[in-house]
Amino acid sequence: MISKKINNIEEALEGVQDGMTLLLGGFGLCGIPENAISELVRLGVKDLTCISNNAGVDDFGLGLLLQKRQVRKMISSYVGENDEFERQMLSGELDVELIPQGTLAECCRAAQSGFPAIFTPAGYGTEVAVGKETREFDGKTYVLERAFKADFSFVKAWKGDTAGNLIFKGTARNFNPNMCGAATITVAEVEELVPAGGLDPNHIHIPGIFVQRIVKGVNYEKRIEQLTLTPKL
Amino acid sequence: MLDKNGIAKRIAKEVKNGYYVNLGIGIPTLVANFVRGDIEVEFQSENGVLGMGPFPFQGQEDADLINAGKQTITALNGASYFDSAMSFSMIRGKHVDLTILGAMEVSENGDIANWKIPGRMVKGMGGAMDLVASAENIIVAMMHTNKRGESKLLKHCSLPLTGVNCVKKIVTNLAVLEIVNNGFKLLERAPGVSIELIKDSTDGKLIISNEVPEMSL
């Protein structure tokens, strides 16, 4: 087996530089690559373009990178759970491009799958489609959206093996599988890393071919954004 | 006149046996509480779960299991998890039978605006643009007028659009309306609400034909 195993997060992020474009998995704070984000903060790389569905909260997730003003541009579908984000956006320090959630997912998948662009109905007739090519198929108009081009993908999985195979858990899966192989280098961090052969091939969600580096993550906080309970009678 | 729960209760009657349903944030979320117990329905949450169940009891919450509103949830027997691309394949591919979402404005030709107010902090469209661009069956749940008392059923939307020509039905605190021939066709009145009040509260073209029954809840 080709081993993708990297010993620690410092080595896993080798090559990350100022001005790069990064794909980061997660929906809200669910399934975010916590270790990679901490290491990006420690490295202090700047002028990053971050493509991620959300931008974290003030003191967690991508909010940590925003606090240190390491992000020049965010491409997301839903932001603003986050005061610092709002401040930087309104002051013009941060460039923000909002795109539909399904378009974000599919532009990752297109990059992963070798498609230069996709046609989607989402956003047609709205300001999202302004300046973009449109085309009619069978009486309905679609917007051309380009596949993402990114330097690194940072994803979080539940379990992985040294061959880079990944298994996700619950809704922490979200954008993570779509971002694997969608950048030049995909770094997967996992809660549990087993030797090749330790996972049933029938249960693999993402084959190791889409992953260049796999590292066992540590100290997962897994913060809950909106704890909502059914009251006990 | 209905309150938010009343609107949700009326919309729940549109949910049919065998439907896969996507519920938006706000009033639409309440619909799940009123769906009849004797039919089979599965709720989809676009962050990656089909077969979403109720909120967990204390101690059973799982940070890896949330809905599109980022709230902790549970999964019912027969549920499945999937990635975001597959989730929107279900939506864009018209496999989801019914989409229920809120709106700031709807126009008489079925345009909807629900994501952006110029001059205010813009949070984004999330999955709303994908949902309205693709779903065959979209019901809007909203109050008939805004906080300033102005109609939300307009000739043209004044706010930036989420989608064009897509809304089929609207349930408000005053009425049930259907978009037909570039107008709001009045189908039902809320209990105790007069046609005059609905007329006064609707800026776009209101189409009234025959009798307009009071809705049964």
Tab-separated table of C-alpha atoms in Angstrom:
chain	number	residue	atom	x	y	z
A	1	MET	CA	0.000	0.000	0.000
A	2	ILE	CA	1.137	3.529	-0.699
A	3	SER	CA	1.388	5.175	2.700
A	4	LYS	CA	-0.088	8.637	3.119
A	5	LYS	CA	0.615	8.774	6.802
A	6	ILE	CA	2.194	11.945	8.164
A	7	ASN	CA	3.380	12.037	11.768
A	8	ASN	CA	2.064	15.393	12.876
A	9	ILE	CA	0.047	18.375	11.732
A	10	GLU	CA	3.165	20.563	11.294
A	11	GLU	CA	4.484	18.221	8.593
A	12	ALA	CA	1.015	17.774	7.140
A	13	LEU	CA	0.859	21.494	6.301
A	14	GLU	CA	4.319	21.683	4.777
A	15	GLY	CA	4.250	23.900	1.688
A	16	VAL	CA	1.398	26.175	2.745
A	17	GLN	CA	2.323	29.749	1.823
A	18	ASP	CA	0.979	33.279	1.849
A	19	GLY	CA	-1.581	34.011	-0.869
A	20	MET	CA	-2.716	30.420	-1.370
A	21	THR	CA	-6.268	29.257	-2.009
A	22	LEU	CA	-7.548	26.727	0.511
A	23	LEU	CA	-10.609	24.486	0.573
A	24	LEU	CA	-11.798	23.770	4.117
A	25	GLY	CA	-14.461	21.203	4.949
A	26	GLY	CA	-17.239	21.577	7.500
A	27	PHE	CA	-20.763	22.926	7.862
A	28	GLY	CA	-20.994	25.471	10.642
A	29	LEU	CA	-18.599	24.059	13.229
A	30	CYS	CA	-19.552	20.478	12.352
A	31	GLY	CA	-16.787	18.451	10.711
A	32	ILE	CA	-14.257	21.280	10.460
A	33	PRO	CA	-10.522	20.458	10.251
A	34	GLU	CA	-9.722	21.800	13.719
A	35	ASN	CA	-6.072	20.745	13.723
A	36	ALA	CA	-5.291	22.234	10.307
A	37	ILE	CA	-6.922	25.530	11.307
A	38	SER	CA	-4.840	25.694	14.509
A	39	GLU	CA	-1.689	25.035	12.513
A	40	LEU	CA	-2.573	27.713	9.927
A	41	VAL	CA	-2.920	30.154	12.832
A	42	ARG	CA	0.448	29.054	14.258
A	43	LEU	CA	2.151	29.374	10.855
A	44	GLY	CA	0.743	32.873	10.461
A	45	VAL	CA	0.342	32.540	6.679
A	46	LYS	CA	-1.463	35.560	5.225
A	47	ASP	CA	-3.538	36.761	2.277
A	48	LEU	CA	-5.351	33.448	2.096
A	49	THR	CA	-8.411	32.784	-0.025
A	50	CYS	CA	-10.570	30.382	1.967
A	51	ILE	CA	-13.355	28.423	0.324
A	52	SER	CA	-15.614	27.023	3.016
A	53	ASN	CA	-19.382	26.929	3.469
A	54	ASN	CA	-19.203	29.107	6.608
A	55	ALA	CA	-16.646	31.292	8.338
A	56	GLY	CA	-16.745	29.927	11.872
A	57	VAL	CA	-17.600	31.903	14.988
A	58	ASP	CA	-15.506	34.615	16.652
A	59	ASP	CA	-13.287	32.331	18.715
A	60	PHE	CA	-13.472	29.025	16.872
A	61	GLY	CA	-13.132	27.530	13.416
A	62	LEU	CA	-12.201	29.924	10.622
A	63	GLY	CA	-12.943	32.772	13.028
A	64	LEU	CA	-9.474	32.097	14.468
A	65	LEU	CA	-7.864	32.914	11.105
A	66	LEU	CA	-10.025	36.017	10.742
A	67	GLN	CA	-8.985	37.256	14.170
A	68	LYS	CA	-5.363	37.153	13.044
A	69	ARG	CA	-6.288	38.804	9.730
A	70	GLN	CA	-4.863	35.961	7.720
A	71	VAL	CA	-7.754	35.800	5.273
A	72	ARG	CA	-7.997	38.153	2.297
A	73	LYS	CA	-11.005	36.548	0.643
A	74	MET	CA	-13.790	34.183	1.754
A	75	ILE	CA	-15.931	32.215	-0.671
A	76	SER	CA	-18.921	30.862	1.275
A	77	SER	CA	-22.670	30.356	1.135
A	78	TYR	CA	-23.550	31.623	4.606
A	79	VAL	CA	-21.494	33.802	6.925
A	80	GLY	CA	-21.814	36.276	9.703
A	81	GLU	CA	-22.240	34.194	12.857
A	82	ASN	CA	-19.208	36.194	13.690
A	83	ASP	CA	-18.667	39.872	14.710
A	84	GLU	CA	-15.066	40.118	13.533
A	85	PHE	CA	-16.087	38.800	10.132
A	86	GLU	CA	-18.764	41.479	9.851
A	87	ARG	CA	-16.336	44.222	10.904
A	88	GLN	CA	-13.707	43.191	8.339
A	89	MET	CA	-16.301	42.785	5.609
A	90	LEU	CA	-17.873	46.193	6.190
A	91	SER	CA	-14.470	47.918	6.444
A	92	GLY	CA	-13.389	46.342	3.167
A	93	GLU	CA	-10.422	44.473	4.667
A	94	LEU	CA	-12.038	41.199	3.729
A	95	ASP	CA	-13.342	40.355	0.279
A	96	VAL	CA	-16.435	38.124	0.442
A	97	GLU	CA	-17.995	36.163	-2.386
A	98	LEU	CA	-21.316	34.516	-1.554
A	99	ILE	CA	-22.411	31.601	-3.712
A	100	PRO	CA	-25.247	29.081	-3.396
A	101	GLN	CA	-24.476	26.119	-1.161
A	102	GLY	CA	-25.152	23.518	-3.850
A	103	THR	CA	-22.954	25.425	-6.284
A	104	LEU	CA	-20.150	25.470	-3.725
A	105	ALA	CA	-20.419	21.691	-3.302
A	106	GLU	CA	-20.591	21.020	-7.013
A	107	CYS	CA	-17.653	23.314	-7.876
A	108	CYS	CA	-15.582	21.213	-5.446
A	109	ARG	CA	-16.845	18.016	-6.999
A	110	ALA	CA	-16.120	19.358	-10.493
A	111	ALA	CA	-12.524	20.105	-9.470
A	112	GLN	CA	-12.269	16.622	-7.940
A	113	SER	CA	-13.716	14.976	-11.047
A	114	GLY	CA	-11.935	16.829	-13.853
A	115	PHE	CA	-14.775	19.054	-15.031
A	116	PRO	CA	-13.731	22.666	-15.762
A	117	ALA	CA	-17.211	24.027	-15.047
A	118	ILE	CA	-20.804	23.098	-14.363
A	119	PHE	CA	-24.198	24.422	-15.416
A	120	THR	CA	-26.569	24.997	-12.498
A	121	PRO	CA	-30.041	26.512	-12.317
A	122	ALA	CA	-29.216	28.045	-8.914
A	123	GLY	CA	-28.926	31.813	-8.973
A	124	TYR	CA	-30.293	32.355	-12.469
A	125	GLY	CA	-32.054	35.731	-12.617
A	126	THR	CA	-30.335	36.903	-9.412
A	127	GLU	CA	-27.239	39.009	-8.759
A	128	VAL	CA	-25.213	35.801	-8.327
A	129	ALA	CA	-25.451	35.226	-12.079
A	130	VAL	CA	-24.436	38.755	-13.104
A	131	GLY	CA	-21.523	38.657	-15.555
A	132	LYS	CA	-21.671	34.875	-15.866
A	133	GLU	CA	-22.375	32.892	-18.989
A	134	THR	CA	-25.876	31.373	-19.124
A	135	ARG	CA	-27.323	28.756	-21.420
A	136	GLU	CA	-30.743	27.332	-22.071
A	137	PHE	CA	-31.336	23.585	-22.044
A	138	ASP	CA	-34.850	22.264	-22.709
A	139	GLY	CA	-36.487	25.593	-21.937
A	140	LYS	CA	-34.719	26.279	-18.637
A	141	THR	CA	-31.756	28.607	-18.194
A	142	TYR	CA	-28.607	27.600	-16.336
A	143	VAL	CA	-25.582	29.513	-15.071
A	144	LEU	CA	-22.018	28.457	-15.878
A	145	GLU	CA	-19.910	28.149	-12.720
A	146	ARG	CA	-16.190	27.362	-12.869
A	147	ALA	CA	-14.640	24.517	-10.884
A	148	PHE	CA	-12.508	25.685	-7.969
A	149	LYS	CA	-8.744	25.818	-8.332
A	150	ALA	CA	-7.101	25.440	-4.951
A	151	ASP	CA	-3.656	24.699	-3.560
A	152	PHE	CA	-4.684	22.749	-0.467
A	153	SER	CA	-7.792	20.934	0.745
A	154	PHE	CA	-8.119	20.501	4.490
A	155	VAL	CA	-10.689	17.896	5.428
A	156	LYS	CA	-11.746	16.152	8.604
A	157	ALA	CA	-12.870	12.528	8.717
A	158	TRP	CA	-13.865	10.206	11.541
A	159	LYS	CA	-11.648	7.244	10.705
A	160	GLY	CA	-8.892	6.738	8.224
A	161	ASP	CA	-6.164	4.259	7.387
A	162	THR	CA	-2.549	4.781	6.399
A	163	ALA	CA	-3.532	4.291	2.726
A	164	GLY	CA	-5.572	7.500	3.011
A	165	ASN	CA	-9.004	5.848	2.905
A	166	LEU	CA	-11.611	7.832	4.813
A	167	ILE	CA	-14.871	7.237	6.673
A	168	PHE	CA	-17.005	10.144	7.872
A	169	LYS	CA	-19.546	10.322	10.671
A	170	GLY	CA	-23.061	11.813	10.705
A	171	THR	CA	-23.478	15.257	9.217
A	172	ALA	CA	-19.791	15.963	9.871
A	173	ARG	CA	-19.408	14.499	6.382
A	174	ASN	CA	-20.882	17.555	4.528
A	175	PHE	CA	-18.323	19.175	2.168
A	176	ASN	CA	-15.361	17.060	3.300
A	177	PRO	CA	-15.681	14.227	0.744
A	178	ASN	CA	-16.293	16.708	-2.101
A	179	MET	CA	-13.108	18.601	-1.254
A	180	CYS	CA	-10.890	15.487	-1.307
A	181	GLY	CA	-8.814	15.603	-4.472
A	182	ALA	CA	-10.251	19.014	-5.401
A	183	ALA	CA	-6.951	20.813	-4.663
A	184	THR	CA	-3.324	20.118	-5.546
A	185	ILE	CA	-2.749	18.578	-2.112
A	186	THR	CA	-5.443	17.118	0.132
A	187	VAL	CA	-4.656	16.849	3.826
A	188	ALA	CA	-7.045	14.668	5.816
A	189	GLU	CA	-7.082	14.750	9.592
A	190	VAL	CA	-8.872	11.911	11.352
A	191	GLU	CA	-9.970	11.075	14.871
A	192	GLU	CA	-8.793	7.505	14.507
A	193	LEU	CA	-5.973	6.365	12.242
A	194	VAL	CA	-5.536	2.626	11.693
A	195	PRO	CA	-3.042	0.587	9.645
A	196	ALA	CA	-4.023	-0.293	6.070
A	197	GLY	CA	-6.332	-3.276	6.349
A	198	GLY	CA	-7.952	-1.967	9.496
A	199	LEU	CA	-11.007	-0.660	7.665
A	200	ASP	CA	-13.490	-2.750	5.692
A	201	PRO	CA	-13.178	-1.681	2.008
A	202	ASN	CA	-16.974	-1.884	1.810
A	203	HIS	CA	-17.276	0.943	4.290
A	204	ILE	CA	-14.859	3.444	2.726
A	205	HIS	CA	-16.473	6.766	1.748
A	206	ILE	CA	-13.404	8.287	0.060
A	207	PRO	CA	-10.656	6.133	-1.461
A	208	GLY	CA	-7.077	7.053	-0.575
A	209	ILE	CA	-6.247	8.092	-4.138
A	210	PHE	CA	-7.938	11.441	-3.393
A	211	VAL	CA	-5.799	12.045	-0.301
A	212	GLN	CA	-2.084	12.965	-0.320
A	213	ARG	CA	-1.503	13.270	3.426
A	214	ILE	CA	-3.332	11.734	6.377
A	215	VAL	CA	-2.645	12.637	9.969
A	216	LYS	CA	-4.184	11.650	13.285
A	217	GLY	CA	-5.778	14.748	14.784
A	218	VAL	CA	-5.597	15.574	18.479
A	219	ASN	CA	-7.657	17.450	21.075
A	220	TYR	CA	-10.897	17.712	19.138
A	221	GLU	CA	-13.202	20.211	20.752
A	222	LYS	CA	-16.206	19.582	18.424
A	223	ARG	CA	-18.045	22.627	19.632
A	224	ILE	CA	-21.853	22.640	19.288
A	225	GLU	CA	-23.182	25.875	17.783
A	226	GLN	CA	-26.878	25.545	18.664
A	227	LEU	CA	-27.532	23.028	21.398
A	228	THR	CA	-31.234	22.280	20.963
A	229	LEU	CA	-32.931	19.668	23.130
A	230	THR	CA	-36.296	17.990	23.507
A	231	PRO	CA	-37.382	18.640	27.085
A	232	LYS	CA	-37.832	15.500	29.186
A	233	LEU	CA	-41.384	15.040	30.450
B	1	MET	CA	-55.881	35.370	11.639
B	2	LEU	CA	-53.212	32.726	12.178
B	3	ASP	CA	-50.082	32.814	14.305
B	4	LYS	CA	-46.854	31.120	13.200
B	5	ASN	CA	-47.986	27.750	14.517
B	6	GLY	CA	-51.273	28.169	12.660
B	7	ILE	CA	-49.441	28.781	9.386
B	8	ALA	CA	-47.323	25.677	10.026
B	9	LYS	CA	-50.450	23.652	10.835
B	10	ARG	CA	-52.121	24.660	7.568
B	11	ILE	CA	-49.001	23.877	5.534
B	12	ALA	CA	-48.723	20.478	7.215
B	13	LYS	CA	-51.919	19.523	5.352
B	14	GLU	CA	-49.975	19.891	2.070
B	15	VAL	CA	-47.534	17.194	3.162
B	16	LYS	CA	-48.669	13.933	1.596
B	17	ASN	CA	-47.900	10.288	2.238
B	18	GLY	CA	-44.554	9.255	0.717
B	19	TYR	CA	-43.154	12.773	0.456
B	20	TYR	CA	-39.508	13.724	0.942
B	21	VAL	CA	-39.632	17.250	2.352
B	22	ASN	CA	-37.051	19.999	2.866
B	23	LEU	CA	-37.942	22.506	5.574
B	24	GLY	CA	-36.349	25.928	5.791
B	25	ILE	CA	-35.519	27.838	8.951
B	26	GLY	CA	-38.275	29.634	10.919
B	27	ILE	CA	-41.984	28.861	10.428
B	28	PRO	CA	-41.182	25.950	8.040
B	29	THR	CA	-39.340	24.113	10.834
B	30	LEU	CA	-42.585	24.111	12.845
B	31	VAL	CA	-44.386	22.190	10.085
B	32	ALA	CA	-42.775	18.930	11.255
B	33	ASN	CA	-44.749	19.225	14.527
B	34	PHE	CA	-48.103	19.106	12.723
B	35	VAL	CA	-47.672	16.409	10.071
B	36	ARG	CA	-50.250	13.647	10.505
B	37	GLY	CA	-49.000	10.640	12.395
B	38	ASP	CA	-50.534	8.104	10.042
B	39	ILE	CA	-48.495	9.010	6.936
B	40	GLU	CA	-44.882	8.231	5.991
B	41	VAL	CA	-42.777	11.349	5.425
B	42	GLU	CA	-39.005	11.886	5.471
B	43	PHE	CA	-37.400	15.218	6.209
B	44	GLN	CA	-34.212	16.181	4.375
B	45	SER	CA	-31.738	18.639	5.799
B	46	GLU	CA	-29.397	19.959	3.126
B	47	ASN	CA	-26.295	19.680	5.271
B	48	GLY	CA	-26.533	15.927	4.769
B	49	VAL	CA	-29.283	13.905	6.409
B	50	LEU	CA	-32.475	12.279	5.166
B	51	GLY	CA	-34.797	10.934	7.830
B	52	MET	CA	-34.195	13.683	10.357
B	53	GLY	CA	-35.777	13.120	13.760
B	54	PRO	CA	-36.625	15.384	16.709
B	55	PHE	CA	-34.154	17.288	18.874
B	56	PRO	CA	-32.233	14.964	21.216
B	57	PHE	CA	-32.867	14.589	24.931
B	58	GLN	CA	-30.222	16.102	27.160
B	59	GLY	CA	-27.118	13.924	27.169
B	60	GLN	CA	-27.925	12.389	23.779
B	61	GLU	CA	-26.730	15.359	21.709
B	62	ASP	CA	-23.975	14.637	19.187
B	63	ALA	CA	-21.770	17.419	17.775
B	64	ASP	CA	-21.540	15.382	14.567
B	65	LEU	CA	-25.300	15.409	14.014
B	66	ILE	CA	-26.929	18.770	13.256
B	67	ASN	CA	-29.520	20.248	10.888
B	68	ALA	CA	-29.138	23.099	8.388
B	69	GLY	CA	-29.881	25.570	11.187
B	70	LYS	CA	-26.871	24.114	13.057
B	71	GLN	CA	-29.163	22.729	15.781
B	72	THR	CA	-28.511	19.330	17.337
B	73	ILE	CA	-30.912	16.685	15.988
B	74	THR	CA	-31.487	12.940	15.950
B	75	ALA	CA	-31.858	10.522	13.054
B	76	LEU	CA	-34.834	8.165	12.698
B	77	ASN	CA	-34.657	4.467	11.816
B	78	GLY	CA	-33.969	4.274	8.090
B	79	ALA	CA	-32.133	7.590	7.978
B	80	SER	CA	-29.059	8.180	5.833
B	81	TYR	CA	-26.129	10.604	5.813
B	82	PHE	CA	-24.438	11.919	2.685
B	83	ASP	CA	-22.110	14.613	1.407
B	84	SER	CA	-23.135	18.098	0.284
B	85	ALA	CA	-22.891	17.365	-3.449
B	86	MET	CA	-25.230	14.391	-3.080
B	87	SER	CA	-27.549	16.434	-0.901
B	88	PHE	CA	-27.964	19.007	-3.648
B	89	SER	CA	-28.291	16.232	-6.225
B	90	MET	CA	-31.433	15.271	-4.312
B	91	ILE	CA	-32.610	18.876	-4.501
B	92	ARG	CA	-31.468	19.909	-7.998
B	93	GLY	CA	-32.391	16.500	-9.391
B	94	LYS	CA	-35.995	17.004	-8.202
B	95	HIS	CA	-35.978	13.967	-5.930
B	96	VAL	CA	-37.255	16.054	-3.019
B	97	ASP	CA	-41.041	16.343	-3.369
B	98	LEU	CA	-41.767	19.483	-1.402
B	99	THR	CA	-39.778	22.508	-0.302
B	100	ILE	CA	-41.174	24.814	2.376
B	101	LEU	CA	-39.358	28.056	3.040
B	102	GLY	CA	-39.796	31.540	4.396
B	103	ALA	CA	-39.654	34.771	2.383
B	104	MET	CA	-39.332	38.526	2.781
B	105	GLU	CA	-41.173	39.177	-0.498
B	106	VAL	CA	-42.964	37.207	-3.212
B	107	SER	CA	-44.078	38.714	-6.520
B	108	GLU	CA	-47.189	37.893	-8.530
B	109	ASN	CA	-45.147	35.940	-11.101
B	110	GLY	CA	-43.607	33.726	-8.404
B	111	ASP	CA	-40.259	35.485	-7.834
B	112	ILE	CA	-38.971	35.223	-4.284
B	113	ALA	CA	-36.616	37.400	-2.231
B	114	ASN	CA	-35.402	36.030	1.079
B	115	TRP	CA	-31.642	36.418	1.426
B	116	LYS	CA	-30.464	39.990	1.334
B	117	ILE	CA	-31.474	43.440	2.513
B	118	PRO	CA	-29.209	46.072	0.924
B	119	GLY	CA	-27.437	48.174	3.526
B	120	ARG	CA	-27.721	45.503	6.187
B	121	MET	CA	-25.292	42.738	7.043
B	122	VAL	CA	-25.599	40.084	4.368
B	123	LYS	CA	-25.330	36.578	5.693
B	124	GLY	CA	-25.747	34.697	2.463
B	125	MET	CA	-28.186	32.498	0.631
B	126	GLY	CA	-27.083	29.138	2.012
B	127	GLY	CA	-29.019	26.525	0.052
B	128	ALA	CA	-32.031	28.719	-0.717
B	129	MET	CA	-31.064	29.542	-4.317
B	130	ASP	CA	-30.493	25.886	-5.147
B	131	LEU	CA	-33.805	24.940	-3.548
B	132	VAL	CA	-35.954	27.532	-5.321
B	133	ALA	CA	-34.231	27.077	-8.689
B	134	SER	CA	-34.958	23.373	-8.768
B	135	ALA	CA	-37.925	22.334	-6.656
B	136	GLU	CA	-41.157	21.672	-8.534
B	137	ASN	CA	-43.297	22.189	-5.496
B	138	ILE	CA	-42.417	25.212	-3.383
B	139	ILE	CA	-44.618	26.542	-0.594
B	140	VAL	CA	-43.747	29.844	1.016
B	141	ALA	CA	-44.607	30.281	4.695
B	142	MET	CA	-44.680	33.900	5.805
B	143	MET	CA	-46.654	36.708	7.389
B	144	HIS	CA	-48.782	38.588	4.855
B	145	THR	CA	-47.257	41.952	5.795
B	146	ASN	CA	-43.916	43.037	7.222
B	147	LYS	CA	-43.259	44.692	10.582
B	148	ARG	CA	-44.111	48.101	9.104
B	149	GLY	CA	-47.464	46.746	7.922
B	150	GLU	CA	-46.442	46.720	4.250
B	151	SER	CA	-47.538	43.910	1.956
B	152	LYS	CA	-45.048	41.145	1.221
B	153	LEU	CA	-47.101	40.002	-1.794
B	154	LEU	CA	-46.021	42.414	-4.499
B	155	LYS	CA	-46.203	43.168	-8.187
B	156	HIS	CA	-42.389	43.090	-8.317
B	157	CYS	CA	-39.973	42.220	-5.536
B	158	SER	CA	-38.007	45.241	-4.339
B	159	LEU	CA	-35.273	43.209	-2.625
B	160	PRO	CA	-32.517	41.225	-4.398
B	161	LEU	CA	-34.026	38.005	-5.731
B	162	THR	CA	-33.350	34.481	-4.550
B	163	GLY	CA	-35.070	32.922	-7.564
B	164	VAL	CA	-37.387	33.764	-10.421
B	165	ASN	CA	-40.752	32.313	-11.342
B	166	CYS	CA	-40.585	29.523	-8.841
B	167	VAL	CA	-43.114	29.912	-6.009
B	168	LYS	CA	-46.297	27.883	-6.448
B	169	LYS	CA	-48.181	28.402	-3.218
B	170	ILE	CA	-48.113	30.821	-0.301
B	171	VAL	CA	-49.573	30.328	3.153
B	172	THR	CA	-49.739	33.469	5.295
B	173	ASN	CA	-51.409	34.473	8.534
B	174	LEU	CA	-54.347	35.691	6.397
B	175	ALA	CA	-54.711	33.333	3.467
B	176	VAL	CA	-53.686	30.480	1.198
B	177	LEU	CA	-52.807	31.710	-2.271
B	178	GLU	CA	-51.624	30.107	-5.483
B	179	ILE	CA	-49.551	31.785	-8.201
B	180	VAL	CA	-51.479	31.560	-11.489
B	181	ASN	CA	-51.372	33.710	-14.634
B	182	ASN	CA	-49.199	36.334	-12.987
B	183	GLY	CA	-51.434	36.827	-10.010
B	184	PHE	CA	-52.120	35.636	-6.479
B	185	LYS	CA	-55.197	33.438	-6.690
B	186	LEU	CA	-56.976	33.459	-3.358
B	187	LEU	CA	-57.805	29.878	-2.362
B	188	GLU	CA	-58.660	30.089	1.329
B	189	ARG	CA	-59.114	32.664	4.067
B	190	ALA	CA	-57.721	32.238	7.563
B	191	PRO	CA	-60.409	31.850	10.249
B	192	GLY	CA	-62.182	35.150	10.858
B	193	VAL	CA	-60.342	37.002	8.079
B	194	SER	CA	-62.392	38.953	5.521
B	195	ILE	CA	-61.650	39.160	1.819
B	196	GLU	CA	-61.432	42.933	2.289
B	197	LEU	CA	-58.537	42.575	4.722
B	198	ILE	CA	-56.712	40.263	2.302
B	199	LYS	CA	-57.316	42.757	-0.529
B	200	ASP	CA	-55.976	45.605	1.597
B	201	SER	CA	-52.902	43.572	2.557
B	202	THR	CA	-51.975	42.440	-0.961
B	203	ASP	CA	-50.116	44.829	-3.278
B	204	GLY	CA	-49.794	42.482	-6.258
B	205	LYS	CA	-52.681	41.335	-8.427
B	206	LEU	CA	-55.177	39.371	-6.354
B	207	ILE	CA	-57.393	36.975	-8.270
B	208	ILE	CA	-60.688	36.149	-6.573
B	209	SER	CA	-63.029	33.751	-8.301
B	210	ASN	CA	-66.101	32.098	-6.831
B	211	GLU	CA	-66.360	31.664	-3.125
B	212	VAL	CA	-63.308	31.686	-0.936
B	213	PRO	CA	-63.761	29.166	1.866
B	214	GLU	CA	-62.327	29.566	5.312
B	215	MET	CA	-59.408	27.193	5.820
B	216	SER	CA	-59.935	24.149	8.003
B	217	LEU	CA	-57.089	23.348	10.323
